[in-house]
Amino acid sequence: SAVISQKPSRDICQRGTSLTIQCQVDSQVTMMFWYRQQPGQSLTLIATANQGSEATYESGFVIDKFPISRPNLTFSTLTVSNLSPEDSSIYLCSVEDRAVNYGYTFGSGTRLTVV
Amino acid sequence: DQQVKQNSPSLSVQEGRISILNCDYTNSMFDYFLWYKKYPAEGPTFLISISSIKDKNEDGRFTVFLNKSAKHLSLHIVPSQPGDSAVYFCAASGGANNLFFGTGTRLTVIP
């Protein structure tokens, strides 16, 4: 199955700053997905990142708050901008993984705490 | 609106017994269902899946059952082992690349 390296694993950030999360995949993938898991909540899709085009955002998520880059088929970044305590969550990247019967493989997650 | 629901936030089972984790969904357009296991400080790991054309899929100690009429699926783990202790998420897909997740069930297998 695909191997995803996600960085950082955790961070504590000041209100009003930004955090950029990186995901590197060991194989080329067409789409990468970014999820958020707020405390006590289910994983929620933020956006789908396609190489060579703008990311597609789900309802409730906007590019100004969650800009995404996808410079090539193995890498993507998610930036969480203008941080507030409500952004404290776990953020995960994911790819569709045909090696696991069309399941999705996830990165190890980034635990963000905003103070 | 939660389209995938796991109503039991936690479950404790004795080692060697069966663990049954339940999941309900509301969207009849979902046609593919997955279970993920998540250990602390790790991302979810794909466990087993089932297509809506089936009602059962088995992989070793793990079996997923799908009841489309009831919009219900369950994950059976037999026999349960202490290493199975984790949070289990069910997820559903309707063809697009958006997975809808439940809130998870924390399974504790007691040695």
mmCIF file of C-alpha atoms in Angstrom:
data_model
loop_
_atom_site.group_PDB
_atom_site.id
_atom_site.type_symbol
_atom_site.label_atom_id
_atom_site.label_comp_id
_atom_site.label_asym_id
_atom_site.label_seq_id
_atom_site.Cartn_x
_atom_site.Cartn_y
_atom_site.Cartn_z
ATOM 1 C CA SER A 1 0.000 0.000 0.000
ATOM 2 C CA ALA A 2 0.990 3.622 -0.377
ATOM 3 C CA VAL A 3 3.166 5.172 2.305
ATOM 4 C CA ILE A 4 2.456 8.740 3.313
ATOM 5 C CA SER A 5 4.829 10.921 5.253
ATOM 6 C CA GLN A 6 3.004 13.764 6.970
ATOM 7 C CA LYS A 7 4.719 16.639 8.770
ATOM 8 C CA PRO A 8 4.623 18.064 11.343
ATOM 9 C CA SER A 9 3.091 15.482 13.630
ATOM 10 C CA ARG A 10 2.008 18.171 16.041
ATOM 11 C CA ASP A 11 2.352 21.886 16.619
ATOM 12 C CA ILE A 12 1.236 24.571 18.992
ATOM 13 C CA CYS A 13 0.554 27.854 17.238
ATOM 14 C CA GLN A 14 -0.367 31.341 18.271
ATOM 15 C CA ARG A 15 -3.707 32.818 17.388
ATOM 16 C CA GLY A 16 -3.584 34.705 14.073
ATOM 17 C CA THR A 17 -0.627 32.797 12.650
ATOM 18 C CA SER A 18 -0.669 30.050 10.016
ATOM 19 C CA LEU A 19 0.470 26.436 9.888
ATOM 20 C CA THR A 20 1.471 24.572 6.769
ATOM 21 C CA ILE A 21 1.177 20.797 6.753
ATOM 22 C CA GLN A 22 3.048 18.687 4.239
ATOM 23 C CA CYS A 23 2.248 15.267 2.838
ATOM 24 C CA GLN A 24 4.636 13.236 0.734
ATOM 25 C CA VAL A 25 3.476 10.001 -0.924
ATOM 26 C CA ASP A 26 5.851 7.288 -2.089
ATOM 27 C CA SER A 27 3.961 6.835 -5.353
ATOM 28 C CA GLN A 28 2.243 9.065 -7.869
ATOM 29 C CA VAL A 29 -1.411 9.676 -7.124
ATOM 30 C CA THR A 30 -3.940 11.692 -9.023
ATOM 31 C CA MET A 31 -5.856 13.026 -6.064
ATOM 32 C CA MET A 32 -4.936 13.761 -2.507
ATOM 33 C CA PHE A 33 -7.489 14.500 0.153
ATOM 34 C CA TRP A 34 -7.306 16.639 3.266
ATOM 35 C CA TYR A 35 -9.430 15.829 6.297
ATOM 36 C CA ARG A 36 -10.021 17.453 9.635
ATOM 37 C CA GLN A 37 -11.033 15.702 12.826
ATOM 38 C CA GLN A 38 -12.190 18.075 15.487
ATOM 39 C CA PRO A 39 -12.326 16.792 19.062
ATOM 40 C CA GLY A 40 -15.144 14.293 19.456
ATOM 41 C CA GLN A 41 -16.142 14.612 15.807
ATOM 42 C CA SER A 42 -15.831 12.411 12.762
ATOM 43 C CA LEU A 43 -13.286 12.965 10.036
ATOM 44 C CA THR A 44 -14.539 15.616 7.664
ATOM 45 C CA LEU A 45 -13.237 16.191 4.162
ATOM 46 C CA ILE A 46 -11.832 19.678 3.686
ATOM 47 C CA ALA A 47 -10.799 19.524 0.051
ATOM 48 C CA THR A 48 -9.526 17.373 -2.785
ATOM 49 C CA ALA A 49 -6.169 18.374 -4.227
ATOM 50 C CA ASN A 50 -5.589 17.671 -7.917
ATOM 51 C CA GLN A 51 -2.250 18.158 -9.556
ATOM 52 C CA GLY A 52 -2.310 20.962 -12.075
ATOM 53 C CA SER A 53 -5.610 22.467 -11.037
ATOM 54 C CA GLU A 54 -7.169 24.248 -8.099
ATOM 55 C CA ALA A 55 -8.304 22.220 -5.152
ATOM 56 C CA THR A 56 -11.975 21.414 -4.795
ATOM 57 C CA TYR A 57 -13.373 22.499 -1.430
ATOM 58 C CA GLU A 58 -16.242 20.970 0.458
ATOM 59 C CA SER A 59 -19.095 23.011 1.815
ATOM 60 C CA GLY A 60 -17.991 25.077 4.758
ATOM 61 C CA PHE A 61 -14.342 25.238 3.747
ATOM 62 C CA VAL A 62 -12.821 28.078 1.699
ATOM 63 C CA ILE A 63 -9.535 28.571 -0.073
ATOM 64 C CA ASP A 64 -8.621 31.704 1.851
ATOM 65 C CA LYS A 65 -8.695 29.791 5.114
ATOM 66 C CA PHE A 66 -7.287 26.488 3.829
ATOM 67 C CA PRO A 67 -5.032 27.158 0.827
ATOM 68 C CA ILE A 68 -3.699 23.978 -0.743
ATOM 69 C CA SER A 69 -0.785 23.403 -3.053
ATOM 70 C CA ARG A 70 -0.246 20.361 -5.271
ATOM 71 C CA PRO A 71 2.959 20.967 -7.205
ATOM 72 C CA ASN A 72 3.370 17.352 -8.366
ATOM 73 C CA LEU A 73 1.816 13.905 -8.156
ATOM 74 C CA THR A 74 3.528 12.915 -4.892
ATOM 75 C CA PHE A 75 3.265 16.024 -2.726
ATOM 76 C CA SER A 76 0.704 18.405 -1.278
ATOM 77 C CA THR A 77 0.490 21.038 1.410
ATOM 78 C CA LEU A 78 -2.434 22.343 3.413
ATOM 79 C CA THR A 79 -2.150 25.693 5.137
ATOM 80 C CA VAL A 80 -4.498 26.619 7.936
ATOM 81 C CA SER A 81 -4.525 30.406 7.967
ATOM 82 C CA ASN A 82 -5.369 33.062 10.550
ATOM 83 C CA LEU A 83 -5.556 30.496 13.275
ATOM 84 C CA SER A 84 -8.126 30.583 16.036
ATOM 85 C CA PRO A 85 -8.686 28.118 18.890
ATOM 86 C CA GLU A 86 -11.534 26.567 16.878
ATOM 87 C CA ASP A 87 -8.928 25.343 14.391
ATOM 88 C CA SER A 88 -7.442 23.056 17.023
ATOM 89 C CA SER A 89 -7.906 19.673 15.387
ATOM 90 C CA ILE A 90 -6.146 16.745 13.844
ATOM 91 C CA TYR A 91 -5.507 17.248 10.148
ATOM 92 C CA LEU A 92 -4.929 14.257 7.897
ATOM 93 C CA CYS A 93 -4.022 13.775 4.285
ATOM 94 C CA SER A 94 -5.196 10.743 2.385
ATOM 95 C CA VAL A 95 -4.891 9.066 -0.990
ATOM 96 C CA GLU A 96 -7.001 6.469 -2.699
ATOM 97 C CA ASP A 97 -5.038 3.267 -2.506
ATOM 98 C CA ARG A 98 -5.898 0.629 -5.069
ATOM 99 C CA ALA A 99 -3.494 -1.730 -3.351
ATOM 100 C CA VAL A 100 -5.967 -1.991 -0.510
ATOM 101 C CA ASN A 101 -9.078 -2.716 -2.514
ATOM 102 C CA TYR A 102 -9.934 0.913 -3.154
ATOM 103 C CA GLY A 103 -9.543 1.860 0.431
ATOM 104 C CA TYR A 104 -7.881 5.075 1.356
ATOM 105 C CA THR A 105 -4.508 5.326 3.050
ATOM 106 C CA PHE A 106 -4.006 8.105 5.542
ATOM 107 C CA GLY A 107 -1.030 10.002 6.794
ATOM 108 C CA SER A 108 -0.259 9.858 10.476
ATOM 109 C CA GLY A 109 -1.969 13.167 11.127
ATOM 110 C CA THR A 110 -1.013 16.595 12.427
ATOM 111 C CA ARG A 111 -2.329 17.579 15.821
ATOM 112 C CA LEU A 112 -2.739 21.341 15.878
ATOM 113 C CA THR A 113 -3.322 23.275 19.070
ATOM 114 C CA VAL A 114 -4.018 26.981 18.796
ATOM 115 C CA VAL A 115 -3.356 29.079 21.894
ATOM 116 C CA ASP B 1 -26.218 16.276 9.362
ATOM 117 C CA GLN B 2 -24.401 13.065 10.242
ATOM 118 C CA GLN B 3 -24.894 10.648 7.375
ATOM 119 C CA VAL B 4 -22.902 7.882 9.034
ATOM 120 C CA LYS B 5 -23.491 7.143 12.685
ATOM 121 C CA GLN B 6 -21.738 5.015 15.217
ATOM 122 C CA ASN B 7 -23.945 5.215 18.247
ATOM 123 C CA SER B 8 -21.644 3.372 20.624
ATOM 124 C CA PRO B 9 -18.669 5.524 21.542
ATOM 125 C CA SER B 10 -17.009 2.651 23.355
ATOM 126 C CA LEU B 11 -17.067 -1.119 23.675
ATOM 127 C CA SER B 12 -15.234 -3.482 26.025
ATOM 128 C CA VAL B 13 -14.809 -7.151 25.229
ATOM 129 C CA GLN B 14 -12.943 -10.013 26.845
ATOM 130 C CA GLU B 15 -10.031 -11.454 24.915
ATOM 131 C CA GLY B 16 -11.132 -14.382 22.791
ATOM 132 C CA ARG B 17 -14.733 -13.226 22.573
ATOM 133 C CA ILE B 18 -16.470 -11.629 19.621
ATOM 134 C CA SER B 19 -16.423 -7.859 19.154
ATOM 135 C CA ILE B 20 -19.335 -6.392 17.227
ATOM 136 C CA LEU B 21 -19.120 -2.787 16.119
ATOM 137 C CA ASN B 22 -22.168 -1.220 14.560
ATOM 138 C CA CYS B 23 -22.705 1.539 12.061
ATOM 139 C CA ASP B 24 -25.827 3.090 10.561
ATOM 140 C CA TYR B 25 -26.153 5.324 7.549
ATOM 141 C CA THR B 26 -28.900 7.467 6.128
ATOM 142 C CA ASN B 27 -27.969 7.988 2.482
ATOM 143 C CA SER B 28 -29.281 5.212 0.246
ATOM 144 C CA MET B 29 -26.879 6.340 -2.496
ATOM 145 C CA PHE B 30 -23.891 5.019 -0.584
ATOM 146 C CA ASP B 31 -22.544 1.993 -2.422
ATOM 147 C CA TYR B 32 -19.230 1.279 -0.771
ATOM 148 C CA PHE B 33 -18.443 0.932 2.895
ATOM 149 C CA LEU B 34 -15.151 0.759 4.728
ATOM 150 C CA TRP B 35 -13.873 0.187 8.218
ATOM 151 C CA TYR B 36 -10.762 1.853 9.547
ATOM 152 C CA LYS B 37 -8.793 1.235 12.691
ATOM 153 C CA LYS B 38 -6.974 4.053 14.411
ATOM 154 C CA TYR B 39 -4.327 3.856 17.089
ATOM 155 C CA PRO B 40 -3.363 6.947 19.094
ATOM 156 C CA ALA B 41 -1.005 9.308 17.272
ATOM 157 C CA GLU B 42 -1.497 7.436 14.001
ATOM 158 C CA GLY B 43 -3.713 7.985 11.000
ATOM 159 C CA PRO B 44 -6.617 5.630 10.314
ATOM 160 C CA THR B 45 -5.607 2.315 8.743
ATOM 161 C CA PHE B 46 -7.836 0.609 6.227
ATOM 162 C CA LEU B 47 -9.232 -2.622 7.628
ATOM 163 C CA ILE B 48 -11.944 -4.082 5.424
ATOM 164 C CA SER B 49 -14.530 -2.919 2.932
ATOM 165 C CA ILE B 50 -17.746 -4.092 1.347
ATOM 166 C CA SER B 51 -19.575 -3.165 -1.800
ATOM 167 C CA SER B 52 -23.318 -2.662 -1.739
ATOM 168 C CA ILE B 53 -23.746 -5.661 -4.059
ATOM 169 C CA LYS B 54 -22.615 -7.937 -1.250
ATOM 170 C CA ASP B 55 -23.949 -8.578 2.206
ATOM 171 C CA LYS B 56 -20.842 -10.076 3.743
ATOM 172 C CA ASN B 57 -17.111 -9.808 3.347
ATOM 173 C CA GLU B 58 -14.618 -11.770 5.390
ATOM 174 C CA ASP B 59 -10.894 -11.268 5.889
ATOM 175 C CA GLY B 60 -9.325 -13.432 8.543
ATOM 176 C CA ARG B 61 -10.721 -12.514 11.932
ATOM 177 C CA PHE B 62 -12.666 -9.595 10.499
ATOM 178 C CA THR B 63 -16.075 -9.857 8.866
ATOM 179 C CA VAL B 64 -18.244 -6.991 7.724
ATOM 180 C CA PHE B 65 -21.981 -7.473 7.302
ATOM 181 C CA LEU B 66 -24.174 -5.126 5.309
ATOM 182 C CA ASN B 67 -27.933 -4.888 5.649
ATOM 183 C CA LYS B 68 -29.021 -2.472 2.954
ATOM 184 C CA SER B 69 -32.690 -2.493 3.846
ATOM 185 C CA ALA B 70 -31.836 -1.437 7.385
ATOM 186 C CA LYS B 71 -28.984 0.827 6.245
ATOM 187 C CA HIS B 72 -26.809 -0.895 8.780
ATOM 188 C CA LEU B 73 -23.401 -2.467 8.744
ATOM 189 C CA SER B 74 -21.417 -4.201 11.400
ATOM 190 C CA LEU B 75 -17.861 -5.319 11.917
ATOM 191 C CA HIS B 76 -17.266 -8.606 13.694
ATOM 192 C CA ILE B 77 -13.875 -9.445 15.150
ATOM 193 C CA VAL B 78 -13.452 -13.059 16.191
ATOM 194 C CA PRO B 79 -11.573 -13.856 18.311
ATOM 195 C CA SER B 80 -10.792 -10.470 19.792
ATOM 196 C CA GLN B 81 -7.209 -9.815 20.773
ATOM 197 C CA PRO B 82 -5.693 -7.117 22.994
ATOM 198 C CA GLY B 83 -3.942 -5.670 19.930
ATOM 199 C CA ASP B 84 -7.363 -4.950 18.463
ATOM 200 C CA SER B 85 -7.872 -2.230 21.049
ATOM 201 C CA ALA B 86 -8.234 0.935 18.988
ATOM 202 C CA VAL B 87 -10.820 3.351 17.661
ATOM 203 C CA TYR B 88 -12.806 1.937 14.755
ATOM 204 C CA PHE B 89 -14.379 4.218 12.166
ATOM 205 C CA CYS B 90 -16.884 3.172 9.595
ATOM 206 C CA ALA B 91 -17.029 5.163 6.395
ATOM 207 C CA ALA B 92 -19.305 5.273 3.386
ATOM 208 C CA SER B 93 -18.871 6.429 -0.166
ATOM 209 C CA GLY B 94 -21.401 7.282 -2.855
ATOM 210 C CA GLY B 95 -19.150 7.132 -5.876
ATOM 211 C CA ALA B 96 -17.475 10.478 -5.500
ATOM 212 C CA ASN B 97 -14.222 10.653 -3.637
ATOM 213 C CA ASN B 98 -15.799 11.928 -0.486
ATOM 214 C CA LEU B 99 -15.825 9.475 2.356
ATOM 215 C CA PHE B 100 -18.324 10.096 5.125
ATOM 216 C CA PHE B 101 -17.092 8.898 8.468
ATOM 217 C CA GLY B 102 -18.802 7.954 11.677
ATOM 218 C CA THR B 103 -17.540 9.375 14.940
ATOM 219 C CA GLY B 104 -15.787 6.153 15.877
ATOM 220 C CA THR B 105 -16.103 3.429 18.494
ATOM 221 C CA ARG B 106 -13.295 2.850 20.953
ATOM 222 C CA LEU B 107 -12.799 -0.884 21.368
ATOM 223 C CA THR B 108 -11.009 -2.179 24.444
ATOM 224 C CA VAL B 109 -10.114 -5.849 24.502
ATOM 225 C CA ILE B 110 -9.499 -6.981 28.040
ATOM 226 C CA PRO B 111 -6.809 -9.648 28.451
#
